[in-house]
Tab-separated table of C-alpha atoms in Angstrom:
chain	number	residue	atom	x	y	z
P	1	MET	CA	-26.286	12.851	0.521
P	2	TRP	CA	-23.687	15.420	-0.376
P	3	GLN	CA	-22.235	15.190	3.149
P	4	ASP	CA	-21.322	11.575	2.483
P	5	ILE	CA	-19.452	12.660	-0.632
P	6	LEU	CA	-17.431	15.191	1.390
P	7	LYS	CA	-16.516	12.652	4.037
P	8	LYS	CA	-14.999	10.110	1.561
P	9	LYS	CA	-11.201	9.983	1.731
P	10	LYS	CA	-9.651	11.308	-1.428
P	11	LYS	CA	-6.958	9.424	-3.272
P	12	PRO	CA	-3.765	11.153	-4.437
P	13	ASN	CA	-3.485	12.066	-8.103
P	14	LYS	CA	-1.379	9.670	-10.199
P	15	GLY	CA	2.298	10.065	-9.279
P	16	LYS	CA	1.575	11.779	-5.947
P	17	ARG	CA	1.826	10.320	-2.399
P	18	PHE	CA	-0.132	12.532	-0.016
P	19	VAL	CA	-3.477	14.373	-0.055
P	20	SER	CA	-4.138	17.454	2.118
P	21	LYS	CA	-7.402	17.898	4.140
P	22	LYS	CA	-8.686	20.133	1.285
P	23	GLY	CA	-7.883	17.502	-1.381
P	24	THR	CA	-4.610	18.872	-2.820
P	25	SER	CA	-2.281	16.081	-3.936
P	26	TYR	CA	1.382	16.515	-3.371
P	27	GLY	CA	4.701	14.647	-2.792
P	28	GLN	CA	6.564	12.183	-4.996
P	29	ALA	CA	5.078	8.698	-4.876
P	30	GLY	CA	6.975	5.534	-3.977
P	31	LYS	CA	9.959	4.904	-1.918
P	32	ALA	CA	13.681	5.712	-2.303
P	33	LYS	CA	16.159	3.205	-3.622
P	34	ASP	CA	17.184	2.141	-0.096
P	35	GLY	CA	13.504	1.402	0.825
P	36	LYS	CA	13.066	4.530	2.997
P	37	ASP	CA	10.526	7.218	2.588
P	38	ARG	CA	11.403	9.902	0.042
P	39	ILE	CA	10.793	12.651	2.605
P	40	GLN	CA	13.698	12.524	5.029
P	41	PRO	CA	13.708	15.647	7.099
P	42	ASN	CA	16.102	14.067	9.626
P	43	ASN	CA	18.766	13.759	6.850
P	44	LYS	CA	20.201	17.333	7.012
P	45	THR	CA	21.957	17.353	3.677
P	46	LYS	CA	18.861	16.091	1.739
P	47	ALA	CA	16.491	18.322	3.766
P	48	ASN	CA	18.561	21.510	3.249
P	49	ALA	CA	19.034	20.695	-0.423
P	50	TYR	CA	15.249	20.310	-0.913
P	51	CYS	CA	14.432	23.454	1.070
P	52	ALA	CA	16.917	25.560	-0.906
P	53	ARG	CA	15.680	24.179	-4.202
P	54	SER	CA	11.931	24.549	-3.435
P	55	ASN	CA	12.369	28.080	-2.046
P	56	LYS	CA	13.436	29.226	-5.562
P	57	ILE	CA	10.237	28.064	-7.248
P	58	LYS	CA	8.411	31.015	-8.816
P	59	GLY	CA	4.711	31.742	-8.432
P	60	LYS	CA	2.153	32.607	-5.782
P	61	TRP	CA	2.672	29.454	-3.653
P	62	ARG	CA	3.812	31.480	-0.643
P	63	LYS	CA	0.356	33.059	-0.309
P	64	ASP	CA	-1.574	29.757	-0.667
P	65	PRO	CA	-1.195	27.553	2.407
P	66	ASP	CA	-2.797	24.609	0.569
P	67	SER	CA	-0.339	24.787	-2.477
P	68	PRO	CA	1.604	21.522	-3.136
P	69	ASN	CA	4.923	23.332	-2.612
P	70	ASN	CA	3.870	24.729	0.719
P	71	LEU	CA	2.548	21.394	1.871
P	72	SER	CA	5.790	19.569	0.882
P	73	ARG	CA	7.957	22.228	2.536
P	74	ARG	CA	5.917	21.781	5.692
P	75	LYS	CA	6.705	17.972	5.683
P	76	TRP	CA	10.395	18.723	5.119
P	77	LYS	CA	10.232	21.291	8.009
P	78	CYS	CA	11.639	24.085	5.804
P	79	HIS	CA	12.193	27.649	7.026
P	80	GLY	CA	13.658	29.676	4.251
P	81	ASN	CA	16.602	27.790	2.629
P	82	LYS	CA	17.182	25.527	5.611
P	83	SER	CA	15.398	22.660	7.351
P	84	SER	CA	14.731	22.872	11.080
P	85	ALA	CA	14.760	19.145	11.556
């Protein structure tokens, strides 16, 4: 019974786009004005700007691999203030 509950796919919280395997919702929902995905790691200027901005967020997110900030930075391929994409 409870195993069936664990197997169900979770929906993102309102306003979020993705859900991690552990159930954490993260990422801005919707598409950009040009119709593309909001996460654009191949666009160097946007990727580097996001990485620099998100690296300054205070808190204990660096120690938690399932934190929304860590999950988003992984999608943007961030390493420090730069994107490796």
